[in-house]
Amino acid sequence: MAIKTALITGTSRPAGLGFAVARGLAAHGYHVILTARDQAAAEPLAARLRQDGHTATALRLDLSDRASMDEAAGYLAETFGHLDVLVNNASAMPDFQILDALDADMDAVRMAMEVSVIGPWALTQALLPLLKAAPAARIVNVSSLSAQQIATGLDLGAPLRSPAYSMAKYALNALTGVLARALSGTSILVNTVDPGNTATHPDRGDDAGDRAAADSARDIVQAATLGADGPTGQLFSNNRPAA
C-alpha cells in the first residue's frame, strides 16, 4: 500500500497552525513533510512528531524561490513518487498595525502577495505531477477572517485593517476557485479554510477568545481528507461553507 503523504508550508513555529495541521495529518496516518524557509527551524518539529511515533520529514521550501520548489518536488518524486495533500499554510502579515488601505506600504503588499498568492500558485504548478500521481489528492489553502472584510463589502468609509494581508488572503480565496475549475477533470479537490482567530502568537499576545491551534487545525485536516464526493472550490469557515 502506498504511503499517504502531506506537505504543509509554514511549519517553523511550535505554536503555529502549520505544526498543528502536521500533527493532525500525522495522526491520520500521513507521512508529513514540514517545510520552512530555514529547514533547521522545521527539523525539531519533525523530530517531535517522530518521537511521538509518527513519520515526518523536514524540508527547505521558500515560496519566493521557484528553484527551492523544484528541489522539493524532485525530493518528493524520488522519495515517494506522489503527493496526497498540499496545505498552503505559510503566510505573512507585514502590516497588522496598518488600519487603512491608503496607508498601505507597497513593499508590504508585494511581500504578502508573494507569500499568500504567488507562492501557493507556483508551488501548485511545481507539485502538480505529484498531486496527479496520487489516487485523489487534496489542496487546502489557509485563508483568514481578514479577507472577509472585502468579500462581504466594507461599509462606506470603513477602513481596511491590515490591507496587504487582507488583500492577499482575498486573492488566495479567488485563486482557490480558479484552481478548482482548472482541475475539475481530475480527482484533485481544492478548497480554502478560514480557521478564524487562532492562538498562534503567544509572543505577540493572543486574544482571550482565540481558538486553540489544534481546534483550527481540525477544520484544515478535514478539508485535506475529504472523500471523493467532497466539494471543490469552496471556502469553509467553522467547518461549514462560508456565506
Short mmCIF file of C-alpha atoms in Angstrom, two decimals:
data_model
loop_
_atom_site.label_atom_id
_atom_site.label_comp_id
_atom_site.label_asym_id
_atom_site.label_seq_id
_atom_site.Cartn_x
_atom_site.Cartn_y
_atom_site.Cartn_z
CA MET A 1 0.00 0.00 0.00
CA ALA A 2 1.38 3.42 -0.97
CA ILE A 3 2.39 5.78 1.82
CA LYS A 4 -0.01 8.70 2.26
CA THR A 5 1.94 11.94 2.08
CA ALA A 6 1.13 15.52 3.06
CA LEU A 7 3.23 18.65 2.62
CA ILE A 8 2.48 21.67 4.79
CA THR A 9 4.08 25.06 4.20
CA GLY A 10 4.94 27.42 7.04
CA THR A 11 5.78 24.90 9.78
CA SER A 12 8.59 26.63 11.62
CA ARG A 13 6.95 27.50 14.97
CA PRO A 14 5.89 25.07 17.71
CA ALA A 15 2.81 27.19 18.49
CA GLY A 16 1.95 27.72 14.83
CA LEU A 17 -1.07 26.48 12.93
CA GLY A 18 1.14 24.68 10.40
CA PHE A 19 2.61 22.41 13.06
CA ALA A 20 -0.86 21.70 14.49
CA VAL A 21 -2.02 20.71 10.99
CA ALA A 22 1.03 18.49 10.55
CA ARG A 23 0.28 16.77 13.85
CA GLY A 24 -3.36 16.28 12.86
CA LEU A 25 -2.50 14.76 9.49
CA ALA A 26 0.19 12.58 11.07
CA ALA A 27 -2.48 11.22 13.42
CA HIS A 28 -4.45 10.24 10.29
CA GLY A 29 -1.52 8.14 9.12
CA TYR A 30 0.14 10.57 6.72
CA HIS A 31 3.87 10.93 6.33
CA VAL A 32 4.03 14.68 6.87
CA ILE A 33 6.59 16.94 5.22
CA LEU A 34 7.11 20.05 7.32
CA THR A 35 8.55 22.92 5.30
CA ALA A 36 10.07 26.28 6.13
CA ARG A 37 12.44 28.77 4.52
CA ASP A 38 15.00 27.62 7.08
CA GLN A 39 14.99 23.84 7.25
CA ALA A 40 16.68 24.00 10.65
CA ALA A 41 13.52 25.58 12.08
CA ALA A 42 11.34 22.69 10.89
CA GLU A 43 13.74 19.89 11.90
CA PRO A 44 12.95 19.93 15.67
CA LEU A 45 9.22 19.85 14.94
CA ALA A 46 9.59 16.86 12.63
CA ALA A 47 11.70 15.20 15.32
CA ARG A 48 8.93 15.76 17.90
CA LEU A 49 6.43 14.02 15.64
CA ARG A 50 8.81 11.10 15.11
CA GLN A 51 9.30 10.83 18.87
CA ASP A 52 5.52 10.53 19.17
CA GLY A 53 5.53 7.58 16.77
CA HIS A 54 4.63 9.41 13.55
CA THR A 55 6.57 9.65 10.30
CA ALA A 56 7.76 13.13 9.42
CA THR A 57 10.38 14.90 7.34
CA ALA A 58 11.63 18.49 7.41
CA LEU A 59 12.33 20.19 4.10
CA ARG A 60 13.51 23.61 2.99
CA LEU A 61 10.92 25.46 0.92
CA ASP A 62 10.99 29.17 0.09
CA LEU A 63 7.80 30.42 -1.56
CA SER A 64 9.67 33.29 -3.17
CA ASP A 65 12.18 30.94 -4.80
CA ARG A 66 10.93 28.69 -7.61
CA ALA A 67 14.21 26.76 -7.57
CA SER A 68 13.55 25.63 -3.99
CA MET A 69 10.06 24.49 -5.02
CA ASP A 70 11.51 22.46 -7.86
CA GLU A 71 14.07 20.94 -5.48
CA ALA A 72 11.28 19.97 -3.08
CA ALA A 73 9.32 18.45 -5.96
CA GLY A 74 12.37 16.48 -7.01
CA TYR A 75 12.86 15.15 -3.50
CA LEU A 76 9.21 14.09 -3.24
CA ALA A 77 9.29 12.46 -6.67
CA GLU A 78 12.39 10.44 -5.80
CA THR A 79 11.29 9.53 -2.27
CA PHE A 80 7.53 8.97 -2.60
CA GLY A 81 6.52 9.34 -6.23
CA HIS A 82 3.31 11.18 -5.36
CA LEU A 83 1.74 13.75 -3.02
CA ASP A 84 -1.70 13.22 -1.47
CA VAL A 85 -2.15 16.53 0.33
CA LEU A 86 -0.79 20.04 -0.13
CA VAL A 87 -1.63 22.56 2.60
CA ASN A 88 -0.69 26.12 1.68
CA ASN A 89 -0.44 27.46 5.21
CA ALA A 90 2.55 29.82 5.03
CA SER A 91 1.59 33.44 5.49
CA ALA A 92 2.98 36.89 6.08
CA MET A 93 1.25 39.73 7.91
CA PRO A 94 3.69 42.60 7.45
CA ASP A 95 1.16 45.33 8.22
CA PHE A 96 -1.06 44.22 11.11
CA GLN A 97 -0.83 47.72 12.63
CA ILE A 98 -1.99 49.49 9.45
CA LEU A 99 -5.66 50.45 9.59
CA ASP A 100 -6.36 51.93 6.16
CA ALA A 101 -5.62 50.90 2.57
CA LEU A 102 -4.45 54.44 1.81
CA ASP A 103 -1.67 53.98 4.34
CA ALA A 104 -0.53 50.67 2.89
CA ASP A 105 3.17 50.13 2.27
CA MET A 106 3.57 48.74 -1.24
CA ASP A 107 6.61 46.71 -0.21
CA ALA A 108 4.41 45.04 2.41
CA VAL A 109 1.73 44.44 -0.24
CA ARG A 110 4.27 42.77 -2.53
CA MET A 111 5.56 40.60 0.31
CA ALA A 112 2.06 39.49 1.31
CA MET A 113 1.11 38.70 -2.28
CA GLU A 114 4.34 36.76 -2.81
CA VAL A 115 3.77 34.53 0.20
CA SER A 116 -0.01 34.11 0.14
CA VAL A 117 -0.85 34.14 -3.58
CA ILE A 118 2.08 33.85 -5.99
CA GLY A 119 3.90 31.31 -3.82
CA PRO A 120 0.97 28.86 -3.44
CA TRP A 121 0.16 29.26 -7.14
CA ALA A 122 3.72 28.47 -8.20
CA LEU A 123 4.01 25.64 -5.67
CA THR A 124 0.84 24.04 -7.02
CA GLN A 125 2.36 24.16 -10.50
CA ALA A 126 5.62 22.63 -9.27
CA LEU A 127 3.88 19.81 -7.39
CA LEU A 128 1.09 19.16 -9.87
CA PRO A 129 2.61 16.00 -11.43
CA LEU A 130 2.94 14.53 -7.92
CA LEU A 131 -0.60 15.51 -6.99
CA LYS A 132 -1.92 13.93 -10.18
CA ALA A 133 0.07 10.79 -9.40
CA ALA A 134 -1.87 10.35 -6.14
CA PRO A 135 -5.20 8.48 -6.21
CA ALA A 136 -7.19 11.53 -5.07
CA ALA A 137 -5.13 14.50 -3.96
CA ARG A 138 -6.37 17.44 -1.90
CA ILE A 139 -5.15 21.04 -1.91
CA VAL A 140 -6.11 23.23 1.04
CA ASN A 141 -5.40 26.95 1.06
CA VAL A 142 -5.44 28.56 4.50
CA SER A 143 -7.20 31.90 4.40
CA SER A 144 -8.19 34.40 7.09
CA LEU A 145 -11.11 36.31 8.52
CA SER A 146 -9.33 39.42 7.27
CA ALA A 147 -10.32 38.56 3.70
CA GLN A 148 -13.97 38.69 4.68
CA GLN A 149 -13.68 42.45 5.15
CA ILE A 150 -13.51 42.62 1.36
CA ALA A 151 -15.70 39.65 0.49
CA THR A 152 -18.67 40.88 2.50
CA GLY A 153 -18.24 44.50 1.41
CA LEU A 154 -16.92 47.27 3.60
CA ASP A 155 -19.32 49.90 4.85
CA LEU A 156 -18.81 53.18 3.04
CA GLY A 157 -15.85 54.89 4.62
CA ALA A 158 -14.84 51.92 6.78
CA PRO A 159 -11.08 51.29 6.88
CA LEU A 160 -9.41 48.11 5.70
CA ARG A 161 -7.34 46.67 8.51
CA SER A 162 -4.05 45.02 7.55
CA PRO A 163 -4.64 45.92 3.90
CA ALA A 164 -1.69 43.99 2.43
CA TYR A 165 -2.52 40.82 4.34
CA SER A 166 -6.28 41.15 3.77
CA MET A 167 -5.99 41.72 0.03
CA ALA A 168 -3.56 38.79 -0.28
CA LYS A 169 -5.91 36.42 1.52
CA TYR A 170 -8.85 37.65 -0.56
CA ALA A 171 -6.84 36.92 -3.70
CA LEU A 172 -5.96 33.47 -2.32
CA ASN A 173 -9.67 32.73 -1.96
CA ALA A 174 -10.16 33.67 -5.61
CA LEU A 175 -7.19 31.53 -6.62
CA THR A 176 -8.85 28.54 -4.97
CA GLY A 177 -11.81 28.82 -7.31
CA VAL A 178 -9.55 29.24 -10.33
CA LEU A 179 -7.51 26.14 -9.47
CA ALA A 180 -10.62 24.11 -8.68
CA ARG A 181 -12.02 24.86 -12.14
CA ALA A 182 -8.69 24.11 -13.81
CA LEU A 183 -8.58 20.71 -12.05
CA SER A 184 -12.25 19.86 -12.47
CA GLY A 185 -11.44 16.97 -14.80
CA THR A 186 -9.21 15.30 -12.21
CA SER A 187 -9.71 13.65 -8.81
CA ILE A 188 -8.00 16.62 -7.10
CA LEU A 189 -10.18 18.77 -4.82
CA VAL A 190 -9.14 22.34 -4.00
CA ASN A 191 -10.68 24.25 -1.09
CA THR A 192 -9.98 27.15 1.24
CA VAL A 193 -10.34 27.10 5.01
CA ASP A 194 -10.71 30.20 7.15
CA PRO A 195 -9.53 28.98 10.57
CA GLY A 196 -10.81 32.06 12.40
CA ASN A 197 -8.84 33.88 15.06
CA THR A 198 -6.31 31.35 16.29
CA ALA A 199 -3.91 31.48 19.23
CA THR A 200 -0.61 31.07 17.42
CA HIS A 201 1.34 34.12 18.61
CA PRO A 202 1.86 33.95 22.38
CA ASP A 203 4.90 36.18 21.87
CA ARG A 204 2.72 38.90 20.34
CA GLY A 205 -0.22 38.43 22.66
CA ASP A 206 -3.17 36.28 21.64
CA ASP A 207 -6.72 37.43 22.37
CA ALA A 208 -8.65 35.61 25.08
CA GLY A 209 -11.28 34.38 22.63
CA ASP A 210 -8.86 32.97 20.05
CA ARG A 211 -9.25 29.30 19.14
CA ALA A 212 -6.55 26.85 20.10
CA ALA A 213 -4.33 25.94 17.15
CA ALA A 214 -5.36 22.29 17.45
CA ASP A 215 -9.04 23.26 17.09
CA SER A 216 -8.42 25.34 13.97
CA ALA A 217 -6.20 22.61 12.56
CA ARG A 218 -9.06 20.12 12.70
CA ASP A 219 -11.00 22.13 10.11
CA ILE A 220 -8.00 22.13 7.79
CA VAL A 221 -7.37 18.42 8.30
CA GLN A 222 -10.99 17.67 7.46
CA ALA A 223 -10.70 19.60 4.18
CA ALA A 224 -7.47 17.73 3.46
CA THR A 225 -9.12 14.34 3.92
CA LEU A 226 -12.41 14.86 2.06
CA GLY A 227 -13.91 11.85 0.34
CA ALA A 228 -14.35 11.50 -3.40
CA ASP A 229 -17.79 13.12 -3.21
CA GLY A 230 -16.44 16.14 -1.35
CA PRO A 231 -16.82 19.72 -2.60
CA THR A 232 -14.22 21.70 -4.52
CA GLY A 233 -13.70 25.42 -4.97
CA GLN A 234 -15.34 26.16 -1.61
CA LEU A 235 -14.41 28.47 1.25
CA PHE A 236 -15.04 26.88 4.65
CA SER A 237 -15.35 28.67 7.98
CA ASN A 238 -16.13 26.83 11.23
CA ASN A 239 -16.28 23.64 9.16
CA ARG A 240 -19.14 24.97 7.02
CA PRO A 241 -19.26 26.69 3.63
CA ALA A 242 -18.87 30.43 4.21
CA ALA A 243 -21.72 32.64 3.13
#
